[in-house]
XYZ file of C-alpha atoms in Angstrom:
496
model
C 81.333 -159.901 -123.794
C 81.279 -162.658 -127.240
C 77.677 -163.165 -128.504
C 78.737 -163.844 -131.849
C 80.230 -167.581 -132.234
C 77.943 -170.982 -131.842
C 79.749 -173.623 -133.266
C 77.575 -176.920 -134.314
C 78.940 -180.577 -132.851
C 78.003 -183.904 -134.365
C 75.995 -186.167 -132.685
C 76.552 -190.254 -133.130
C 74.203 -191.569 -135.044
C 71.011 -190.425 -134.585
C 70.084 -194.688 -134.481
C 70.996 -194.470 -130.930
C 68.601 -192.353 -129.809
C 70.355 -189.379 -128.713
C 68.514 -186.522 -128.733
C 68.508 -183.269 -131.218
C 72.213 -181.763 -132.280
C 74.018 -180.550 -129.540
C 75.705 -177.121 -129.553
C 77.838 -175.222 -127.928
C 76.189 -171.905 -127.819
C 76.168 -168.663 -126.912
C 74.833 -169.924 -122.521
C 77.747 -171.995 -123.023
C 80.105 -169.293 -123.972
C 79.441 -166.762 -122.926
C 82.037 -164.376 -121.389
C 84.488 -166.073 -123.833
C 85.880 -163.702 -126.723
C 86.807 -164.512 -130.322
C 90.202 -164.111 -128.464
C 89.366 -166.871 -126.100
C 87.749 -168.633 -129.031
C 90.243 -168.634 -131.573
C 93.471 -169.670 -129.217
C 92.183 -173.288 -128.061
C 94.602 -173.976 -125.400
C 93.435 -170.802 -123.534
C 92.765 -171.943 -120.000
C 89.816 -169.962 -119.541
C 88.261 -172.044 -122.454
C 89.264 -174.842 -121.421
C 87.930 -174.900 -117.952
C 84.062 -173.909 -120.473
C 84.630 -176.935 -122.637
C 85.079 -179.117 -119.146
C 82.337 -177.903 -117.941
C 79.993 -178.458 -120.954
C 81.513 -182.643 -121.214
C 80.716 -182.730 -117.334
C 77.650 -181.305 -116.668
C 76.151 -183.740 -119.366
C 76.726 -187.092 -116.152
C 75.277 -184.399 -113.319
C 72.045 -184.765 -115.486
C 69.724 -186.672 -114.138
C 72.103 -189.244 -112.736
C 70.542 -189.133 -108.478
C 66.758 -189.025 -110.486
C 64.081 -190.497 -111.392
C 64.076 -193.590 -114.527
C 68.141 -192.702 -114.197
C 70.807 -195.528 -113.303
C 70.930 -194.593 -109.775
C 67.019 -195.753 -109.682
C 67.579 -198.550 -111.555
C 70.438 -199.355 -108.988
C 68.588 -199.144 -106.177
C 65.832 -200.291 -106.597
C 66.771 -203.838 -108.374
C 69.061 -204.663 -105.546
C 67.619 -205.861 -101.914
C 68.665 -202.519 -100.868
C 65.177 -201.176 -102.080
C 61.643 -201.399 -103.584
C 59.060 -198.725 -104.456
C 56.139 -200.385 -102.559
C 52.841 -199.747 -104.747
C 49.971 -197.912 -103.047
C 46.929 -198.474 -105.449
C 47.162 -196.335 -108.079
C 50.421 -194.287 -106.565
C 53.292 -196.441 -108.792
C 52.305 -198.018 -109.830
C 54.117 -197.076 -113.096
C 53.237 -199.330 -115.735
C 54.287 -202.037 -113.397
C 57.889 -201.261 -114.156
C 59.291 -200.302 -110.690
C 57.913 -204.333 -109.268
C 59.718 -206.411 -112.040
C 62.378 -204.249 -111.388
C 62.777 -205.382 -108.087
C 61.699 -208.707 -109.171
C 64.383 -209.568 -111.379
C 61.261 -209.447 -114.345
C 62.353 -206.008 -115.985
C 61.538 -206.295 -119.495
C 63.547 -204.739 -122.208
C 61.077 -202.614 -123.283
C 61.043 -200.802 -120.337
C 61.371 -196.780 -120.109
C 64.658 -196.766 -117.410
C 67.249 -198.942 -119.657
C 66.090 -196.290 -122.286
C 66.751 -193.639 -120.601
C 69.887 -195.449 -119.008
C 71.060 -195.564 -121.701
C 70.305 -192.751 -123.465
C 72.033 -190.620 -120.455
C 75.637 -192.935 -121.179
C 75.680 -191.856 -125.306
C 74.818 -188.458 -125.155
C 77.478 -187.978 -123.093
C 79.137 -189.570 -124.887
C 78.433 -187.642 -127.793
C 79.289 -184.090 -126.291
C 82.572 -185.641 -125.003
C 83.517 -187.009 -129.144
C 82.284 -183.988 -130.584
C 84.558 -181.590 -128.046
C 87.776 -184.012 -128.982
C 87.377 -184.234 -132.399
C 87.530 -179.435 -132.915
C 90.127 -179.904 -129.691
C 92.317 -182.635 -130.186
C 95.287 -180.462 -130.718
C 94.941 -180.107 -126.742
C 95.836 -182.779 -125.436
C 95.569 -182.195 -121.230
C 91.963 -180.616 -122.536
C 91.600 -184.600 -124.709
C 93.349 -186.522 -122.343
C 90.607 -185.626 -119.856
C 87.671 -186.006 -122.159
C 88.896 -189.733 -122.580
C 88.865 -190.047 -119.340
C 85.487 -188.825 -118.655
C 84.418 -191.531 -121.357
C 85.958 -194.711 -119.889
C 84.045 -193.587 -116.532
C 80.355 -193.077 -118.607
C 81.625 -197.201 -120.385
C 82.723 -198.268 -116.809
C 78.251 -197.827 -115.741
C 78.080 -199.289 -119.721
C 79.687 -202.054 -119.242
C 78.210 -202.853 -115.392
C 74.757 -202.304 -117.017
C 74.154 -203.049 -119.956
C 77.864 -205.479 -120.581
C 77.905 -205.966 -124.916
C 77.530 -202.681 -125.803
C 79.036 -200.225 -128.757
C 82.572 -198.236 -128.472
C 81.395 -195.522 -130.082
C 84.918 -192.843 -129.984
C 85.720 -189.885 -131.705
C 86.507 -191.313 -134.697
C 82.882 -193.085 -135.695
C 80.372 -190.334 -135.562
C 78.924 -192.118 -138.783
C 76.914 -195.310 -138.860
C 75.069 -198.183 -137.500
C 77.430 -199.164 -134.373
C 77.132 -202.649 -133.602
C 77.623 -204.343 -129.927
C 81.524 -204.063 -129.001
C 82.114 -207.867 -126.354
C 81.966 -207.037 -122.663
C 86.750 -208.225 -122.893
C 86.166 -205.151 -125.797
C 84.352 -202.873 -123.474
C 87.030 -203.276 -119.976
C 90.457 -203.012 -122.398
C 89.522 -200.080 -123.808
C 88.584 -198.303 -120.121
C 91.627 -199.539 -118.598
C 93.617 -198.766 -121.337
C 91.548 -194.800 -122.406
C 92.410 -194.954 -118.686
C 96.625 -195.969 -118.195
C 96.921 -193.923 -121.687
C 96.223 -190.898 -120.577
C 95.938 -190.354 -116.603
C 99.796 -189.194 -117.191
C 98.273 -185.817 -118.153
C 95.869 -185.309 -115.282
C 96.292 -182.906 -112.129
C 97.692 -184.034 -108.657
C 95.507 -181.906 -107.102
C 92.194 -182.615 -105.123
C 89.569 -181.479 -108.246
C 86.660 -182.782 -106.826
C 84.172 -181.941 -109.277
C 86.552 -182.957 -112.226
C 88.400 -185.495 -112.732
C 91.814 -185.943 -111.225
C 95.183 -188.465 -111.627
C 93.572 -190.157 -108.390
C 90.083 -189.609 -108.814
C 91.432 -192.268 -112.852
C 93.003 -194.489 -110.589
C 89.717 -194.557 -109.005
C 87.756 -195.563 -111.193
C 90.495 -197.957 -112.222
C 90.649 -199.931 -108.919
C 86.785 -200.325 -109.808
C 87.101 -201.974 -112.373
C 89.605 -204.761 -111.858
C 87.478 -205.509 -108.548
C 85.079 -206.433 -111.175
C 87.287 -208.098 -113.082
C 86.426 -211.761 -112.577
C 82.099 -209.937 -113.390
C 83.199 -208.701 -117.226
C 85.718 -210.282 -118.248
C 85.543 -214.250 -116.339
C 89.694 -213.484 -115.283
C 90.503 -212.068 -111.486
C 92.402 -208.097 -111.200
C 92.826 -209.385 -107.568
C 96.351 -207.605 -107.102
C 95.732 -204.243 -110.466
C 93.497 -203.073 -107.870
C 94.630 -203.771 -104.241
C 97.166 -201.858 -106.321
C 94.841 -198.428 -108.225
C 93.095 -198.479 -104.280
C 96.899 -198.146 -102.781
C 97.505 -195.011 -105.028
C 94.870 -192.754 -103.836
C 94.490 -194.338 -100.406
C 98.584 -193.723 -100.025
C 97.984 -189.533 -102.549
C 97.899 -187.882 -99.010
C 95.546 -185.736 -100.260
C 92.066 -187.619 -98.991
C 91.417 -188.586 -95.377
C 87.999 -190.123 -93.242
C 85.808 -187.500 -92.593
C 85.076 -188.106 -88.085
C 80.974 -186.746 -88.745
C 80.208 -189.860 -91.750
C 77.134 -187.903 -93.123
C 79.247 -184.855 -93.875
C 80.195 -185.858 -96.836
C 75.961 -186.122 -97.165
C 75.497 -183.383 -96.562
C 74.018 -180.171 -98.229
C 77.233 -178.687 -98.120
C 79.137 -181.133 -98.254
C 81.964 -179.714 -101.029
C 84.294 -179.361 -98.428
C 84.653 -182.991 -97.414
C 87.968 -184.612 -96.689
C 87.055 -187.899 -97.809
C 84.673 -187.362 -101.113
C 87.136 -187.949 -104.564
C 84.581 -187.295 -107.069
C 81.867 -185.759 -106.744
C 78.029 -183.952 -108.599
C 78.449 -181.053 -107.824
C 74.369 -181.081 -107.674
C 72.731 -177.676 -107.229
C 68.452 -176.668 -107.050
C 68.616 -173.781 -109.232
C 71.108 -174.246 -111.236
C 72.897 -178.686 -111.368
C 68.588 -179.894 -110.992
C 68.802 -183.740 -111.120
C 69.118 -185.532 -107.847
C 65.480 -185.526 -107.008
C 66.253 -187.875 -103.476
C 64.085 -185.293 -101.035
C 61.371 -186.238 -103.762
C 61.807 -189.606 -104.392
C 61.354 -190.966 -101.005
C 60.013 -188.914 -98.114
C 55.887 -189.286 -97.792
C 53.700 -186.817 -98.742
C 53.413 -184.663 -94.651
C 57.445 -184.756 -95.213
C 56.913 -181.589 -96.536
C 56.292 -180.290 -92.978
C 59.644 -181.972 -91.882
C 61.926 -180.174 -93.923
C 58.990 -176.964 -95.161
C 59.598 -178.551 -99.019
C 58.976 -175.999 -101.454
C 56.728 -179.283 -102.382
C 54.735 -182.323 -101.692
C 57.007 -185.205 -101.750
C 56.213 -188.823 -104.128
C 56.463 -190.797 -101.269
C 57.997 -193.699 -103.051
C 61.330 -195.092 -102.540
C 61.676 -197.563 -99.174
C 64.741 -200.154 -97.811
C 63.765 -203.502 -96.849
C 63.536 -204.890 -93.920
C 65.847 -207.456 -93.444
C 68.836 -204.723 -94.899
C 67.556 -202.656 -92.610
C 67.887 -204.347 -89.419
C 71.004 -205.598 -91.073
C 73.060 -202.819 -89.315
C 73.749 -202.757 -85.943
C 71.881 -200.532 -83.092
C 75.702 -198.824 -82.180
C 76.443 -198.276 -85.617
C 76.422 -194.448 -86.922
C 75.525 -195.827 -90.147
C 71.798 -197.401 -88.817
C 70.899 -193.113 -89.321
C 70.957 -193.422 -93.059
C 68.146 -194.648 -92.778
C 64.204 -192.533 -91.681
C 62.189 -194.917 -89.125
C 59.325 -194.751 -86.902
C 57.076 -191.857 -85.993
C 57.605 -188.872 -88.262
C 56.842 -185.453 -86.579
C 56.209 -181.219 -88.667
C 59.619 -179.055 -88.305
C 57.618 -176.858 -85.347
C 58.037 -180.128 -83.925
C 53.711 -181.466 -84.228
C 53.195 -185.689 -85.274
C 52.669 -185.474 -88.914
C 49.511 -187.538 -90.179
C 49.406 -189.970 -93.020
C 47.648 -188.212 -95.293
C 48.106 -188.431 -99.333
C 47.207 -185.958 -101.356
C 44.462 -187.704 -102.912
C 43.812 -188.504 -99.512
C 39.811 -187.279 -98.396
C 39.629 -188.417 -94.870
C 41.384 -184.945 -92.312
C 41.512 -188.151 -89.597
C 44.164 -190.149 -90.863
C 46.426 -192.771 -88.666
C 50.037 -190.819 -87.041
C 52.612 -190.886 -89.001
C 55.031 -192.734 -88.752
C 58.052 -195.668 -90.779
C 58.293 -198.984 -90.045
C 60.985 -200.597 -91.419
C 58.137 -203.958 -91.963
C 56.075 -203.589 -95.269
C 52.762 -205.554 -95.341
C 53.353 -205.998 -98.950
C 55.105 -205.217 -103.049
C 52.027 -204.446 -104.460
C 49.693 -204.278 -105.214
C 47.812 -202.581 -101.174
C 50.939 -201.112 -99.411
C 50.528 -199.400 -96.891
C 52.066 -195.398 -97.897
C 53.657 -195.245 -94.121
C 55.445 -198.310 -94.922
C 59.176 -198.608 -95.178
C 61.833 -196.756 -93.973
C 63.312 -194.211 -95.781
C 66.781 -193.048 -97.487
C 67.655 -190.213 -94.604
C 71.437 -190.805 -95.351
C 72.041 -187.606 -98.236
C 70.283 -183.922 -95.877
C 67.261 -182.694 -97.282
C 67.985 -179.176 -96.074
C 65.024 -176.629 -94.350
C 62.983 -175.075 -98.056
C 64.683 -177.593 -100.287
C 63.015 -177.859 -103.912
C 63.073 -180.580 -105.364
C 66.064 -180.987 -106.130
C 69.106 -180.826 -103.297
C 71.861 -179.210 -103.580
C 74.078 -182.282 -101.979
C 77.166 -183.185 -104.226
C 76.600 -186.503 -104.547
C 79.916 -188.787 -104.019
C 80.669 -190.806 -107.329
C 83.881 -191.627 -105.490
C 84.832 -191.746 -101.664
C 88.295 -192.931 -100.013
C 85.518 -195.198 -98.002
C 85.581 -196.985 -100.786
C 88.851 -197.385 -101.634
C 90.010 -198.717 -98.182
C 86.699 -201.335 -99.108
C 88.106 -202.092 -102.410
C 91.712 -202.784 -100.802
C 90.440 -204.637 -98.520
C 88.255 -206.919 -100.401
C 90.886 -207.838 -103.112
C 93.793 -207.396 -100.531
C 91.528 -210.594 -99.101
C 90.502 -213.019 -102.382
C 94.379 -212.745 -101.911
C 95.458 -214.534 -98.911
C 96.415 -211.648 -97.031
C 94.078 -210.870 -94.572
C 96.258 -208.749 -92.218
C 96.248 -205.731 -94.665
C 92.419 -205.682 -95.013
C 92.282 -205.953 -92.218
C 93.496 -203.416 -91.785
C 91.758 -201.274 -94.432
C 88.701 -202.568 -93.769
C 89.025 -201.905 -90.113
C 89.272 -198.088 -91.389
C 86.321 -198.096 -92.141
C 84.428 -200.028 -90.079
C 85.113 -198.226 -86.350
C 84.727 -194.089 -88.484
C 81.747 -196.039 -88.343
C 82.183 -196.868 -84.086
C 81.664 -199.988 -84.522
C 84.104 -202.845 -83.066
C 87.785 -203.453 -85.259
C 87.093 -207.366 -86.210
C 89.982 -209.771 -85.397
C 89.125 -212.222 -88.249
C 87.423 -211.893 -90.825
C 85.399 -213.320 -93.594
C 84.400 -213.116 -97.954
C 80.565 -212.415 -96.191
C 81.858 -210.156 -93.280
C 83.949 -207.867 -96.874
C 79.825 -208.407 -98.327
C 78.910 -207.056 -95.862
C 79.888 -204.312 -94.339
C 80.145 -203.442 -97.728
C 76.152 -202.470 -97.674
C 76.589 -201.192 -94.181
C 78.713 -197.777 -95.691
C 77.372 -198.211 -99.579
C 74.387 -198.152 -98.858
C 72.865 -195.466 -101.174
C 75.223 -195.164 -104.281
C 74.116 -197.399 -106.676
C 77.052 -199.257 -104.934
C 75.023 -202.706 -104.491
C 74.143 -204.331 -107.780
C 77.772 -204.245 -109.075
C 78.558 -206.153 -105.293
C 76.111 -208.822 -105.053
C 76.737 -209.510 -108.905
C 80.186 -210.119 -107.486
C 80.206 -212.153 -104.402
C 77.508 -214.196 -106.206
C 74.076 -213.264 -104.061
C 72.585 -211.514 -106.912
C 70.585 -214.399 -108.433
C 69.068 -215.048 -104.746
C 66.013 -215.196 -103.692
C 64.668 -211.650 -101.486
C 61.881 -210.374 -100.623
C 59.645 -210.103 -102.822
C 61.090 -211.477 -104.833
C 62.255 -215.135 -106.270
C 66.019 -216.632 -107.777
C 66.411 -215.080 -111.122
C 67.711 -216.316 -113.854
C 71.611 -215.663 -113.643
C 71.630 -213.824 -117.878
C 69.821 -211.329 -115.432
C 73.216 -209.946 -114.752
C 73.418 -208.025 -117.030
C 70.087 -205.315 -117.835
C 68.616 -206.146 -121.185
C 69.768 -203.332 -124.392
C 66.313 -201.170 -124.419
C 63.330 -202.222 -127.342
C 63.668 -198.207 -128.377
C 67.593 -198.859 -128.504
C 67.909 -201.755 -130.947
C 64.418 -200.843 -132.967
C 66.332 -197.902 -133.890
C 69.156 -199.366 -135.015
C 69.088 -202.762 -136.838
C 72.768 -203.708 -135.783
C 72.997 -203.764 -131.730
C 72.450 -207.714 -131.107
C 70.183 -208.841 -128.003
C 71.734 -209.461 -124.660
C 71.315 -213.272 -124.625
C 67.743 -213.937 -122.931
C 66.273 -211.776 -123.666
C-alpha cells in the first residue's frame, strides 16, 4: 500500500477565497504504488485523479445554501416560508424568493466558492498531468461544466485556467466566458469515450452541456444559437445509449444507477458522498416517522400553489409532490408538532397546496413538499440518490424548443410528445412557446432548471406569489460582496 507520497498543488488566488491548499494525500492515493504514481499514464492513477476532481463537483450541489437551493427558491417553483423564528435565516430565503437579495447574502458566496474551488482543483491536476491527454481533455470539459453554472448565475466572471494561478483575476465578459466554455468542449470532446459513463463525462454528456449552452446563448450573448442547440441535442438523442425510462420516478430512486435515461449524474451516497440533503430540507419535523429517518427534518422547502396546480391530475409527474394527510410508517396519522412545541395535542398533519403567507407566521404544514426523489426508509440526512445533471428527457425538450424557435413545428411536436406521452398525457397536436415552457416546468421540477427557463422565456421579472415585479438586472446574481472585498480587481454586476 502506498504510504509516503504527498503531492501538494497550488490553488488559484487566495483572493477568490477558496480555502486552504488542496493536497492529493494518503486518502486519495490509498492503494496506489510508487511505480504507479511515477507512471502518469497509468490508468489506475488516472481514475484516482479523476475521482478527486469529480468529488469536488459532487460536493454540496444539492444541499442547503447551494446553487440548487438559490436556483429553486428564486424561481416560481419553491419558497421557504418563515415559521416564526424557524427559517428566518436573516431574511436570506425571503429575499431570494422576492428577488430583493443582497450582494452579501451567504448563499451567493457559497455558490461562488463551490465553483471556484472545483476549478482550482481541476487546474492543479491539469498543471501536474499535462502530458496525459485524455485526462486533461476530460478535466477541461469538467471545468467548462462548472463555468456553465457560473455564466448562468453571475455572468461576468473571471476565467481562471491552469496558466493563471497567481494574481487577482478580474471579470471576463459573459461573451468571453461563453466562448471559453464552447471552445473547451469543442477542442476536447473527441477524446472522451463514447460509452455510457454516468458519473463521469463522456462524448455525449459533453454535447448535453453544449446543447444547454446553445439553448441559452441568446441570454448569455444576445445571439440565438437554436440550430446549434438542436444539433447538439441530436448527438445525444441519436447516440443509441439512452432511452426514456418507462417509469418516470425510477430516474430519481435511491438506487437509480441503472437508469436508461440519466446521462450524467452526481453519485451521492449517505455514507461516503453526502451533500444531497433534500430529505431534511423539505419534509416536516413529524415526517421522520413516515420514513423512519435517522434525523428529524427541518420543515423548509415547499412548492408554490400555482405551480402545483399547473399539473393535470392525470399527469404522473404530479406525484413529484407530497400533499394531503401524512402518516407514519405504521399507518397511524401524523400530528403537526414542531421540535419546539410543548403542545402534545397538535393538529393532524396535512400538507396543503395553499401557503397562508411567506412570512413571518406561515403554518408549519402549509405547502406541498418535494417528493420527486425517493426518500428511502431509514435514510440519513443526506440521500443516496444519484442526482441527474442531464437526462434524455431534457435533451428531447431542448431539441423541441430549439426546433420550434426555428419554425420546425413538426420536429418540435415529435420531440416534446415523447416526453409528454411518457407522463401519461395526450400528445400535443399544435404547439406554442407557452406550451413548451409549461412542459419544461412539469418535467424538470426540482432539477435546478426553472430559473434558467424563466429568464429565457421572459417570465423571470413577472410577479408571482409573494413576489413583485423584478428589476431586469436581477437576471444575474450579484458577485458576492465577500469576494469583491477580498479581490479589488473584481467588478460588481450592474444594479448591485
